[in-house]
Short mmCIF file of C-alpha atoms and ligand atoms in Angstrom, two decimals:
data_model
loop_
_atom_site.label_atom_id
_atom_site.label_comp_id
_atom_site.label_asym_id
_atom_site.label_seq_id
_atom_site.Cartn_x
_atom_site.Cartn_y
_atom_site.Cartn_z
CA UNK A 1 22.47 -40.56 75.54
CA UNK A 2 22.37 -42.22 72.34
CA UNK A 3 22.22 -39.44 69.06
CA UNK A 4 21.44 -38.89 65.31
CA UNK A 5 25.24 -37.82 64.88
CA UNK A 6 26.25 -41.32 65.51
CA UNK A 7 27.47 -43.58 62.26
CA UNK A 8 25.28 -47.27 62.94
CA UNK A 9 28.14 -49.01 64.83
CA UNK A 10 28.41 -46.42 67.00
CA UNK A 11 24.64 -46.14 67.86
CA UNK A 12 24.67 -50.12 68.39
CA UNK A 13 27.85 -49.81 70.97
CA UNK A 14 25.54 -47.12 72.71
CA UNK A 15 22.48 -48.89 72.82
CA UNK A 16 24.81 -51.76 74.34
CA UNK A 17 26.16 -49.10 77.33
CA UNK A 18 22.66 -48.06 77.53
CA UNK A 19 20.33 -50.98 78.33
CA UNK A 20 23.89 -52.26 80.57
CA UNK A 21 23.09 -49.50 83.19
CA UNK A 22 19.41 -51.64 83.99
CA UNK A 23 21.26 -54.47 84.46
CA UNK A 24 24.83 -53.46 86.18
CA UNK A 25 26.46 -55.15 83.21
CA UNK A 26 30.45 -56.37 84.18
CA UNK A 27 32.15 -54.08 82.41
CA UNK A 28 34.40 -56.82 81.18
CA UNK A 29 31.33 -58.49 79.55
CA UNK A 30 30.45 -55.07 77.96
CA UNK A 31 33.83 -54.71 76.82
CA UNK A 32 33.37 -58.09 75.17
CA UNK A 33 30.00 -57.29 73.55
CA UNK A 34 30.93 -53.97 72.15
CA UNK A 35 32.91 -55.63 69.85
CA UNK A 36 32.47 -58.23 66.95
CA UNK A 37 34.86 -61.54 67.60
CA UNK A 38 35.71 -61.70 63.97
CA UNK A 39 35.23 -59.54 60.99
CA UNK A 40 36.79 -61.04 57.54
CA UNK A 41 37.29 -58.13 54.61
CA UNK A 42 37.67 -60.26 51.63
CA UNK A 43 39.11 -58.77 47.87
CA UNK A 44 38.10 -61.27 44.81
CA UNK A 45 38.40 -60.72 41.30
CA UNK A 46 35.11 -61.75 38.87
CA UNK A 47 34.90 -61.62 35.15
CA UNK A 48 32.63 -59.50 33.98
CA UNK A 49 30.18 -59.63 31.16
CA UNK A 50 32.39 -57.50 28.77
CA UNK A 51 35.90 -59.72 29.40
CA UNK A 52 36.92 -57.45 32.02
CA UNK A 53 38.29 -58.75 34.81
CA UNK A 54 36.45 -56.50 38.10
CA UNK A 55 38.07 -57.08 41.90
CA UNK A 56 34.88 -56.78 44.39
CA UNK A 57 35.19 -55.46 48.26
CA UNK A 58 33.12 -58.60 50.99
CA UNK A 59 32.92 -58.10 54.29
CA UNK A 60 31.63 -60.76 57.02
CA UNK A 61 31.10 -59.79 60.90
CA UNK A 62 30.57 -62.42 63.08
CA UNK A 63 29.60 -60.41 66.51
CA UNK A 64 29.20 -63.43 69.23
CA UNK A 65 28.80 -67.10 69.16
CA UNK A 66 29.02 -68.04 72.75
CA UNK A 67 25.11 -68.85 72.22
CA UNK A 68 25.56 -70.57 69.07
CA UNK A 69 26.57 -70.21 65.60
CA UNK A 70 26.48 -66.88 64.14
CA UNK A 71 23.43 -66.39 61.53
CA UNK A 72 22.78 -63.10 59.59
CA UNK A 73 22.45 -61.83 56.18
CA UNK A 74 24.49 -60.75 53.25
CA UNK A 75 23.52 -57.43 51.29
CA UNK A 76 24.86 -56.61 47.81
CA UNK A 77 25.00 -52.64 48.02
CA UNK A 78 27.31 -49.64 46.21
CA UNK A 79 26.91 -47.92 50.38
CA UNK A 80 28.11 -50.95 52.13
CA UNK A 81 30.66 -50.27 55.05
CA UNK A 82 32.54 -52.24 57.69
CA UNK A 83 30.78 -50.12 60.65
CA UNK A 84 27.65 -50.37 58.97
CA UNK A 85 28.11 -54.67 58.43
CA UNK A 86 29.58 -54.47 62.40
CA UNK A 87 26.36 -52.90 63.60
CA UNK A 88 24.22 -54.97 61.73
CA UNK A 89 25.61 -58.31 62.90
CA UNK A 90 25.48 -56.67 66.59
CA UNK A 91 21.84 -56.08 66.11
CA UNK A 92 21.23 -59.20 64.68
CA UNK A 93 22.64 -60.91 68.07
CA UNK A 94 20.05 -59.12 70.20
CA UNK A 95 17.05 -60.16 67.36
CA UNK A 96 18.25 -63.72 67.55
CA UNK A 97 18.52 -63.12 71.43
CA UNK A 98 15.05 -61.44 72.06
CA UNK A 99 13.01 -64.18 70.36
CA UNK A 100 15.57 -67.19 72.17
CA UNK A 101 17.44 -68.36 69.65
CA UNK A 102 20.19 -70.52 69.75
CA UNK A 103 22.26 -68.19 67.48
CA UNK A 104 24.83 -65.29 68.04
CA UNK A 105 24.78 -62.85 65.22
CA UNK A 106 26.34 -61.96 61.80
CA UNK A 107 26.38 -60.14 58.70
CA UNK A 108 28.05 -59.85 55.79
CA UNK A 109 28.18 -57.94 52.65
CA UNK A 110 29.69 -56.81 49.46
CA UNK A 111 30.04 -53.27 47.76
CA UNK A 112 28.39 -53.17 44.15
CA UNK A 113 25.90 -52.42 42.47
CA UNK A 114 23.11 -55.33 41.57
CA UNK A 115 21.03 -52.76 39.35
CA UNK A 116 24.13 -52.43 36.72
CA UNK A 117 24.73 -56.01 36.76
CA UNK A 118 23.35 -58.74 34.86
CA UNK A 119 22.54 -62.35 35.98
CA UNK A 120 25.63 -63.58 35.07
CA UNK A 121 27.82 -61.02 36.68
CA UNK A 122 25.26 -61.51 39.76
CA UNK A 123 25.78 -65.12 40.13
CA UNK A 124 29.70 -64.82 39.88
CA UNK A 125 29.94 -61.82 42.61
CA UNK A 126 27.56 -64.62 44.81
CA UNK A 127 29.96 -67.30 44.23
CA UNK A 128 32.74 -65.54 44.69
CA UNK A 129 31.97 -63.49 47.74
CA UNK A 130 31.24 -67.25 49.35
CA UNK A 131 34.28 -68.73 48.38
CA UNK A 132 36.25 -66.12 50.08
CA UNK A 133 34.64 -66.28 52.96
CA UNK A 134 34.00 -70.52 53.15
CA UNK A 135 36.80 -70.83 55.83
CA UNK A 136 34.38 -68.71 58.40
CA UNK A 137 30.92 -70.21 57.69
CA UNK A 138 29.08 -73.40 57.85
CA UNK A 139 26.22 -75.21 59.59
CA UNK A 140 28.33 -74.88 62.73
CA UNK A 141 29.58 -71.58 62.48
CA UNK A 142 28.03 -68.76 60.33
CA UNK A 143 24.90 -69.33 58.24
CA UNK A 144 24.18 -66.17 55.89
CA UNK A 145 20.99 -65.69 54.61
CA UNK A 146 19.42 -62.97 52.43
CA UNK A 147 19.19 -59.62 52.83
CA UNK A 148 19.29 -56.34 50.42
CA UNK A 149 19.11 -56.89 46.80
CA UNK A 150 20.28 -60.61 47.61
CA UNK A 151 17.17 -63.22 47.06
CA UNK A 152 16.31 -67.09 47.45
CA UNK A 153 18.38 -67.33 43.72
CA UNK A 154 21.94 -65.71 45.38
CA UNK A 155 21.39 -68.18 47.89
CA UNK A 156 20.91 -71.12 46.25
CA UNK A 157 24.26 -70.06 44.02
CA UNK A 158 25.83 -70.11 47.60
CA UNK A 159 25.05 -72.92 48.90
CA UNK A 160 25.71 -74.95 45.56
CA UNK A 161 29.39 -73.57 45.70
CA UNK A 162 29.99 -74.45 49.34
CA UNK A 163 28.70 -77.58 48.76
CA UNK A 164 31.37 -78.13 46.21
CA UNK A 165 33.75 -76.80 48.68
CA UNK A 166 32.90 -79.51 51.08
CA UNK A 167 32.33 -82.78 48.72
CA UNK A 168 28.90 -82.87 49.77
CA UNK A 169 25.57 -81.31 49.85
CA UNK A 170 25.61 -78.33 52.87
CA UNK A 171 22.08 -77.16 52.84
CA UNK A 172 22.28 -75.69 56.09
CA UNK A 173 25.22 -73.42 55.43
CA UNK A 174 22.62 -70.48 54.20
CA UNK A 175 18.96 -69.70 55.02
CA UNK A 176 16.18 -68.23 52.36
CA UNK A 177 16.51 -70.64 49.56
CA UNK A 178 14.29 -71.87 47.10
CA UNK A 179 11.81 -74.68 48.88
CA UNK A 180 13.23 -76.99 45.64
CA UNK A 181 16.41 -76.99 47.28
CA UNK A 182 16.09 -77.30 51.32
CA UNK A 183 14.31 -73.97 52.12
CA UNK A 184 11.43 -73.61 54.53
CA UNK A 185 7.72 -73.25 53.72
CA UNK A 186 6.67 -69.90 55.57
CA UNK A 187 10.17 -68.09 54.98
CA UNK A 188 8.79 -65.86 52.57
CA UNK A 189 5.69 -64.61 54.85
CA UNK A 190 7.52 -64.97 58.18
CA UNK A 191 8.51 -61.60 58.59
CA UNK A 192 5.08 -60.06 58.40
CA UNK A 193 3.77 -62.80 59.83
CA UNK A 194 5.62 -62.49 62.97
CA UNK A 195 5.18 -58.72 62.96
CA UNK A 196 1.58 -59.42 63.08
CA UNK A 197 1.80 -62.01 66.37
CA UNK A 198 3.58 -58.96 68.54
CA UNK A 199 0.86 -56.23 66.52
CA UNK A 200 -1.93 -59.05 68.44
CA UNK A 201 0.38 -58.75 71.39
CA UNK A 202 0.51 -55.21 71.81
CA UNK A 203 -3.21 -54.56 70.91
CA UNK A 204 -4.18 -56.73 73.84
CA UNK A 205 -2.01 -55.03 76.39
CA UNK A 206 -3.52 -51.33 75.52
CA UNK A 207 -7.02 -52.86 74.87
CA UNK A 208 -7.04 -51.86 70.90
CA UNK A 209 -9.78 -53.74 69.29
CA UNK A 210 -8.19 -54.75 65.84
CA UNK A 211 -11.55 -54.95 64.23
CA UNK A 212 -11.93 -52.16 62.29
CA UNK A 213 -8.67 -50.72 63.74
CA UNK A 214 -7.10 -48.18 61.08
CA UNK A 215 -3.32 -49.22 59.99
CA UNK A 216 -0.88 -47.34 57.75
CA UNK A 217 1.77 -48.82 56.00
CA UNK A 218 5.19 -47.05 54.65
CA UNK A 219 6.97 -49.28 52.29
CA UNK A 220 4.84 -51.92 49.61
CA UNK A 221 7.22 -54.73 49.61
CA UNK A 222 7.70 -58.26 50.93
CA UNK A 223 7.46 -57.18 54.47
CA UNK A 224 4.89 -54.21 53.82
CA UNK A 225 2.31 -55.62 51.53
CA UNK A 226 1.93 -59.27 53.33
CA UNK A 227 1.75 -57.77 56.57
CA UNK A 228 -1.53 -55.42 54.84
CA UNK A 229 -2.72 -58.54 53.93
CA UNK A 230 -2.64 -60.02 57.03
CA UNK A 231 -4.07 -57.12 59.05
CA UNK A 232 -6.75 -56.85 56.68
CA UNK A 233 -7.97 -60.60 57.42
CA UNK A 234 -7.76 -59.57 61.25
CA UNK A 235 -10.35 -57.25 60.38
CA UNK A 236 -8.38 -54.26 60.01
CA UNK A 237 -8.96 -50.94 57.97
CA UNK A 238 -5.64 -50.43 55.76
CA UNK A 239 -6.57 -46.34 55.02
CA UNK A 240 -2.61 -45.17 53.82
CA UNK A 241 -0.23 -46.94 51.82
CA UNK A 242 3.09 -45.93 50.11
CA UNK A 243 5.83 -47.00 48.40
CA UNK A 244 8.92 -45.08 46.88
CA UNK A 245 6.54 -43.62 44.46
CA UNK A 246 4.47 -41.62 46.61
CA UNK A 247 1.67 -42.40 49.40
CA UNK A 248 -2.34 -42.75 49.05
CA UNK A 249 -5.07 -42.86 51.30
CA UNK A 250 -8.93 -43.85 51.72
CA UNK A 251 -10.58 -43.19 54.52
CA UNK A 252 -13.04 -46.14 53.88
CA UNK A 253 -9.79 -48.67 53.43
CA UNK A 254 -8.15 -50.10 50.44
CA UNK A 255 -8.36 -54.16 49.75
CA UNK A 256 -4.69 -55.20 50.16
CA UNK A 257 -4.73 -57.50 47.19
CA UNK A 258 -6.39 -55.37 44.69
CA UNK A 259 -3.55 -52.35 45.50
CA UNK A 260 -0.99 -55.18 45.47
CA UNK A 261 -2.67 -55.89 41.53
CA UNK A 262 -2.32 -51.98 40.67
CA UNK A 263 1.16 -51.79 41.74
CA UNK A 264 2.24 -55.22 39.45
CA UNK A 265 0.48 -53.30 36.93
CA UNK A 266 1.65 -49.78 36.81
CA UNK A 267 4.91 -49.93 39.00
CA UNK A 268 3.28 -48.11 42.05
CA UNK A 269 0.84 -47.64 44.72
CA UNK A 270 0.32 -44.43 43.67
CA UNK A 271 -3.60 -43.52 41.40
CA UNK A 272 -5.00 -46.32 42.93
CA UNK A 273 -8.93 -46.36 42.92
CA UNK A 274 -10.61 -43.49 44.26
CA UNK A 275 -7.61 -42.80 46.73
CA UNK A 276 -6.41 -38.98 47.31
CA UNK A 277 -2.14 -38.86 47.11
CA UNK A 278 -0.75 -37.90 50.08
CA UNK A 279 3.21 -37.12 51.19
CA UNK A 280 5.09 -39.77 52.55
CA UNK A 281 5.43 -37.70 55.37
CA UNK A 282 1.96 -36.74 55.89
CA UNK A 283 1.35 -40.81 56.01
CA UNK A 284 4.11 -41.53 58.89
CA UNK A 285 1.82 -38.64 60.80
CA UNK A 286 -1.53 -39.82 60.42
CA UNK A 287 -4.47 -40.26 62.83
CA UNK A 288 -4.18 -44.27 62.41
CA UNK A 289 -4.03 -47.13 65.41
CA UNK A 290 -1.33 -48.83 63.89
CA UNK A 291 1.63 -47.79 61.77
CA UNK A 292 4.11 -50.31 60.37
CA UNK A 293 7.03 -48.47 58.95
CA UNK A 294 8.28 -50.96 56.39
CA UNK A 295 10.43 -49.76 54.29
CA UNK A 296 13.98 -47.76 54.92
CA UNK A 297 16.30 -46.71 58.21
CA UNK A 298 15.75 -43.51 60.47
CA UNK A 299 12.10 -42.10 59.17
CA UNK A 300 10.94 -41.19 62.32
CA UNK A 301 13.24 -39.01 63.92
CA UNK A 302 13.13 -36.09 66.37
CA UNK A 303 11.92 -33.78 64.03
CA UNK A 304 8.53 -35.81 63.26
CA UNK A 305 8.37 -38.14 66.56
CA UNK A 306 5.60 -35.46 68.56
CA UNK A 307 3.40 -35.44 65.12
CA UNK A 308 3.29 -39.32 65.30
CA UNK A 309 -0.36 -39.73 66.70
CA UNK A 310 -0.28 -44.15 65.88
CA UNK A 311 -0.86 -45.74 69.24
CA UNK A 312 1.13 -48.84 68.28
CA UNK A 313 4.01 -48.63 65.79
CA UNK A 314 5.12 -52.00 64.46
CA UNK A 315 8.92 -51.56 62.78
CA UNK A 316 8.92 -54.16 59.90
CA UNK A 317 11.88 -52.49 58.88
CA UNK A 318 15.06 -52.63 60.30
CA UNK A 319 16.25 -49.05 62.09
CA UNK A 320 13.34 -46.90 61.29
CA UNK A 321 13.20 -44.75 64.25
CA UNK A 322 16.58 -42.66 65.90
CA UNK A 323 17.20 -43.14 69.35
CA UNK A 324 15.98 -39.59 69.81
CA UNK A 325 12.78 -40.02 68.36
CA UNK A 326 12.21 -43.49 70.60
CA UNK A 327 12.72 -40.98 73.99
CA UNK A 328 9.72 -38.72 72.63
CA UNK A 329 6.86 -41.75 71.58
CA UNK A 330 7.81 -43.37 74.99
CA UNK A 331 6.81 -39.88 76.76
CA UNK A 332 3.82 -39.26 74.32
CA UNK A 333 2.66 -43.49 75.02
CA UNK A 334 3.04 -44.67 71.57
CA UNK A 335 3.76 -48.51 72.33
CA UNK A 336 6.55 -49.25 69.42
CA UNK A 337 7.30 -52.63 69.01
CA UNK A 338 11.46 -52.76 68.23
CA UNK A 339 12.74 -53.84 64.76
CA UNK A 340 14.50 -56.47 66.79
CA UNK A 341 10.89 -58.09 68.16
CA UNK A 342 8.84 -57.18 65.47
CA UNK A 343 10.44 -58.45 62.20
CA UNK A 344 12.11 -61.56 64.20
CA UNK A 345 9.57 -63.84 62.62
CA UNK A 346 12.11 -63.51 59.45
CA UNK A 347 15.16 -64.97 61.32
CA UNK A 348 12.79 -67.29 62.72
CA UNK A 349 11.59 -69.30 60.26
CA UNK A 350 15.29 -68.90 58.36
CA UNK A 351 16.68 -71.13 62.16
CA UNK A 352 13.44 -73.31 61.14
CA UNK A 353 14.95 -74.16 57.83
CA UNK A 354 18.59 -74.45 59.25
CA UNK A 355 16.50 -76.60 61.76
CA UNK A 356 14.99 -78.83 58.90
CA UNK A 357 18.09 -78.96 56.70
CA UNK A 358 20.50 -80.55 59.83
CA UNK A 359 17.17 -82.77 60.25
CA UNK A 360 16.64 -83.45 56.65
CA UNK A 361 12.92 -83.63 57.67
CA UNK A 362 10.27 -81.07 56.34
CA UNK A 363 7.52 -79.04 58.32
CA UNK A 364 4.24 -78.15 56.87
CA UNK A 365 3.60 -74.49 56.68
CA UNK A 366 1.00 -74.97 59.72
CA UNK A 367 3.63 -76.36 61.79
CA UNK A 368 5.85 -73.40 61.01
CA UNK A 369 3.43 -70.86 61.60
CA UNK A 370 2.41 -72.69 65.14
CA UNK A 371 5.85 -72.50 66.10
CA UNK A 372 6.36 -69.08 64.92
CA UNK A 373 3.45 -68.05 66.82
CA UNK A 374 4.58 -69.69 70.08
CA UNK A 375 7.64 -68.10 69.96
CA UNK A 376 6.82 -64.52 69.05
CA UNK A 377 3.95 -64.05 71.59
CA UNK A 378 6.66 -65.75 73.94
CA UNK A 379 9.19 -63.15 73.21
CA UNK A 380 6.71 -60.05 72.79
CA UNK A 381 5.37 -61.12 76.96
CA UNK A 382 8.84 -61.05 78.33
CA UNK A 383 9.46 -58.36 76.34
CA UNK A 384 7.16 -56.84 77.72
CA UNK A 385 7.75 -58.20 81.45
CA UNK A 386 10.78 -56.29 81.49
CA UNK A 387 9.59 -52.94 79.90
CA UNK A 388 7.04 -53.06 83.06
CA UNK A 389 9.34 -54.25 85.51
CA UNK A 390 12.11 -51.26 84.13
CA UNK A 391 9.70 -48.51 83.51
CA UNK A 392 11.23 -48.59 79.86
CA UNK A 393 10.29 -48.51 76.42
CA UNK A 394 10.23 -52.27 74.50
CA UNK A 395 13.36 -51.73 72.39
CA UNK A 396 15.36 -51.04 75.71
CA UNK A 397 13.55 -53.69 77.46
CA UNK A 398 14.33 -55.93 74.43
CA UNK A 399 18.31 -55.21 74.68
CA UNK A 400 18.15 -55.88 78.30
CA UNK A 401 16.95 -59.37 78.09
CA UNK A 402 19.39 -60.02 74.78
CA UNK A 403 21.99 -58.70 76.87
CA UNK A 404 21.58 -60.77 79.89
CA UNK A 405 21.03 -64.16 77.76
CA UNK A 406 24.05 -63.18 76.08
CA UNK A 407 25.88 -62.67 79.30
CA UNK A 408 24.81 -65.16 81.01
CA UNK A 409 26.22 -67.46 78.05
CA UNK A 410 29.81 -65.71 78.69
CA UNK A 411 30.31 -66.53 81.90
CA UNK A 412 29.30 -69.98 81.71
CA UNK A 413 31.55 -70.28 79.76
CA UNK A 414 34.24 -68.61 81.52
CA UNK A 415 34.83 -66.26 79.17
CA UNK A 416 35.15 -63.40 82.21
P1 NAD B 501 11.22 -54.80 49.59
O1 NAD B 501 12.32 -54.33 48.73
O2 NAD B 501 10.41 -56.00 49.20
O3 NAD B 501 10.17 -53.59 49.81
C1 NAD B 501 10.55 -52.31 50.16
C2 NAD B 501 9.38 -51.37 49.88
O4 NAD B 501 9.73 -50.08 50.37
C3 NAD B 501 9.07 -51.21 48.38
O5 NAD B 501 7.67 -51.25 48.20
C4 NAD B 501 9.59 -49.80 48.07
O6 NAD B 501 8.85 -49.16 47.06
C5 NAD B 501 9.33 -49.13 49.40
N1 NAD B 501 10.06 -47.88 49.55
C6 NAD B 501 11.32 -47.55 49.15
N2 NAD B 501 11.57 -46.26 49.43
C7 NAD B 501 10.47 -45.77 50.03
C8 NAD B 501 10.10 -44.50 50.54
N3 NAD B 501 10.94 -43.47 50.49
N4 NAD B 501 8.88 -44.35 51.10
C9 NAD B 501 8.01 -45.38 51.15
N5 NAD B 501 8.30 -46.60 50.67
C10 NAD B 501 9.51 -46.79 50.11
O7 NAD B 501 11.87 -54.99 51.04
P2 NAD B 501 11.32 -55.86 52.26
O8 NAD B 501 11.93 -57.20 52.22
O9 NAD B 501 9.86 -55.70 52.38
O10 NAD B 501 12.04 -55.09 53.47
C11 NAD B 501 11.53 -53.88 54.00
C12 NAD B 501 12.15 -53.62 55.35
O11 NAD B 501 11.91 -54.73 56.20
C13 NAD B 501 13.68 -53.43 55.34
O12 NAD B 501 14.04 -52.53 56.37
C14 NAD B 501 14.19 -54.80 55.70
O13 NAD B 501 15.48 -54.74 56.28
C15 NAD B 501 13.14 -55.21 56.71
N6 NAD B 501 13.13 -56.65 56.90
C16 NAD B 501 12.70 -57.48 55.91
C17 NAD B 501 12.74 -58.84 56.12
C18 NAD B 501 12.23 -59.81 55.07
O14 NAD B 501 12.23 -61.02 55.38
N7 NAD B 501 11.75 -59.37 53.93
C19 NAD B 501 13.23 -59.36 57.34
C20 NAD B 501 13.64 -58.48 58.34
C21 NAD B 501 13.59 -57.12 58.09
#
């Protein structure tokens, strides 16, 4: 059984051994998915501001490509580790898996610190953690896209110096950037918009009406504040809110776009309206439908899991609940839609741009949104096929059918 004590690669090489046992995985095969294929640790020197000269830590994981190139973000962090940048890239096989893509996964990352650095320094850390790593990605191979404290700007800088790697224009080596420059119109909702096509999904299948269903939301961001949006024009009561500031609620519902107003103003969520301040806790425990944790790893955890009382919760984020605390909202019947279903509609829409760039054709945002509809619904019903058919919770029925795509793909080749 998977446990809190576990570092992130760790949990991921459980999680692997775990959803296996449904499926009598080879153990040669799980051998070979317990493992990234390649992971590059890069050193490279960058002048900083003051004439120093600074030498910067990059790492890029490429977990599996027998589907397809590897695809996956890059995070500029002071925490970032090589177990932590092997898990992710695991995980972000089985997103790319669960919603069909043809993609293995990847990730990538470099330790510093983007708060202490100015826009200079930031640009020359981007350039330089690509040129390192150039031999590994491409359109074929790798495609990075954004992830923490890297934005569309850090991957335009990317792209332009690959580009001048290759002699020519590479657009499709890196997802998330600007629309100017060959990214996708959608990108920048698609993560709460997909969360919102499995939310649909799940109401259905438990009979939750979503008019005037009650949703809470932990984390104010890109993810959290679009996807209060969207609930809200479903018809949806948005009654808690919070941000790293604190958390607020109103039992008769707070307009998304007005709170989204107070926080550009005054930095927070926090003395909005006539709303009462609650913990952050208290908000992760409330009497609500729907809960979208959207914000950080590991918040619900075995020591809050039996006070959840949400009847759906909808991870925006990546990792927010332990393995331990998924065993107890599966007994209690709190339908939790996985991180790796629920905020797919991100790496979605990034393999529509990669899509459009090797095209060099453009979608309207309808015809994104169609497409991300079709396949999110599509991946939240078999999804859901399998938690029925298994008698298991979503995230474990969402590893099994990663697992057996991925598999399958393997031994086609004749890899084992
Ligand atoms: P963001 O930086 O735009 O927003 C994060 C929000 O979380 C901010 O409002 C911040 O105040 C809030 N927050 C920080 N600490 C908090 C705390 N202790 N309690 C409550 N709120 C807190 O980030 P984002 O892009 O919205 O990403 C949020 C989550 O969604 C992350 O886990 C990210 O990995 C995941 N995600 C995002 C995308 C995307 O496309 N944006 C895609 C996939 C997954």
């Amino acid at each position: 059984m998977v446990t809190e004590s576990l570092n992130a690669f760790e949990i991921a090489q459980q999680q692997i051994h775990e959803a296996g046992k449904y499926i009598d995985l080879d153990p040669a095969l799980e051998a070979i998915i317990k493992e990234p294929k390649r992971v590059l640790i890069v050193s490279f020197p960058v002048k900083m501001d003051d004439g120093t000269t600074k030498v910067f830590q990059g790492i890029r994981s490429q977990h599996n490509d027998a589907i397809g190139p590897c695809k996956g973000g890059i995070r500029f962090h002071p925490d970032v580790t090589v177990d932590e940048v092997k898990a992710l890239s695991m995980w972000m096989t089985f997103k790319c898996g669960v919603v069909g893509l043809p993609y293995g996964g990847g990730k990538g990352g470099v330790i510093c610190n983007p708060k202490e650095m100015s826009q200079g320094e930031l640009e020359r850390v981007a350039r330089g953690f690509i040129e390192a790593i150039a031999a590994i990605v491409g359109p074929d191979k790798d495609i990075p896209a954004p992830d923490v404290y890297t934005n569309a700007q850090v991957m335009a800088w990317m792209m332009d110096t690959y580009s001048r790697i290759a002699g020519s224009n590479q657009f499709g080596v890196i997802t998330g950037k600007p629309i100017i420059v060959g990214g996708s119109l959608g990108r920048n909702e698609a993560t709460a918009q997909g969360c919102i096509y499995t939310i649909i999904k799940a109401a259905e299948k438990i009979g939750l009406n979503l008019q005037g269903a009650t949703v809470a939301i932990q984390g104010y961001g890109n993810a959290g504040y679009i996807a209060a949006r969207l609930l809200h024009d479903l018809g949806c009561k948005l009654v808690a809110v919070s941000d790293s500031r604190g958390a607020v609620y109103s039992e008769d519902g707070v307009d998304p776009s007005h709170l989204l107003e107070h926080k550009q103003k005054t930095g927070s969520c926090v003395e909005f309206g006539t709303c009462s301040l609650i913990t952050g806790e208290d908000l992760l425990e409330m009497d609500v439908d729907i809960l979208v944790p959207a914000a950080l790893e590991n918040v619900i955890t075995s020591k809050n899991a039996a006070n959840i009382k949400a009847k759906i919760v909808a991870e925006a984020a990546n990792g927010p609940t332990t393995p331990d605390a998924d065993k107890v909202l599966f007994e209690n019947g709190v339908m939790v839609i996985p991180d790796i279903l629920a905020n797919a509609g991100g790496v979605t829409v990034s393999y529509f741009e990669w899509v459009q760039n090797l095209m060099n054709y453009y979608w309207t945002k309808e015809e994104v949104n169609t497409k991300l509809k079709a396949l999110m619904f599509d991946a939240f019903d078999k999804t859901y096929i399998t938690s029925q058919e298994h008698k298991v919770d979503m995230r474990t029925a969402a590893y099994i059918n990663s697992i057996t795509r991925l598999s399958e793909a393997i031994k086609a080749r004749g890899l084992v």
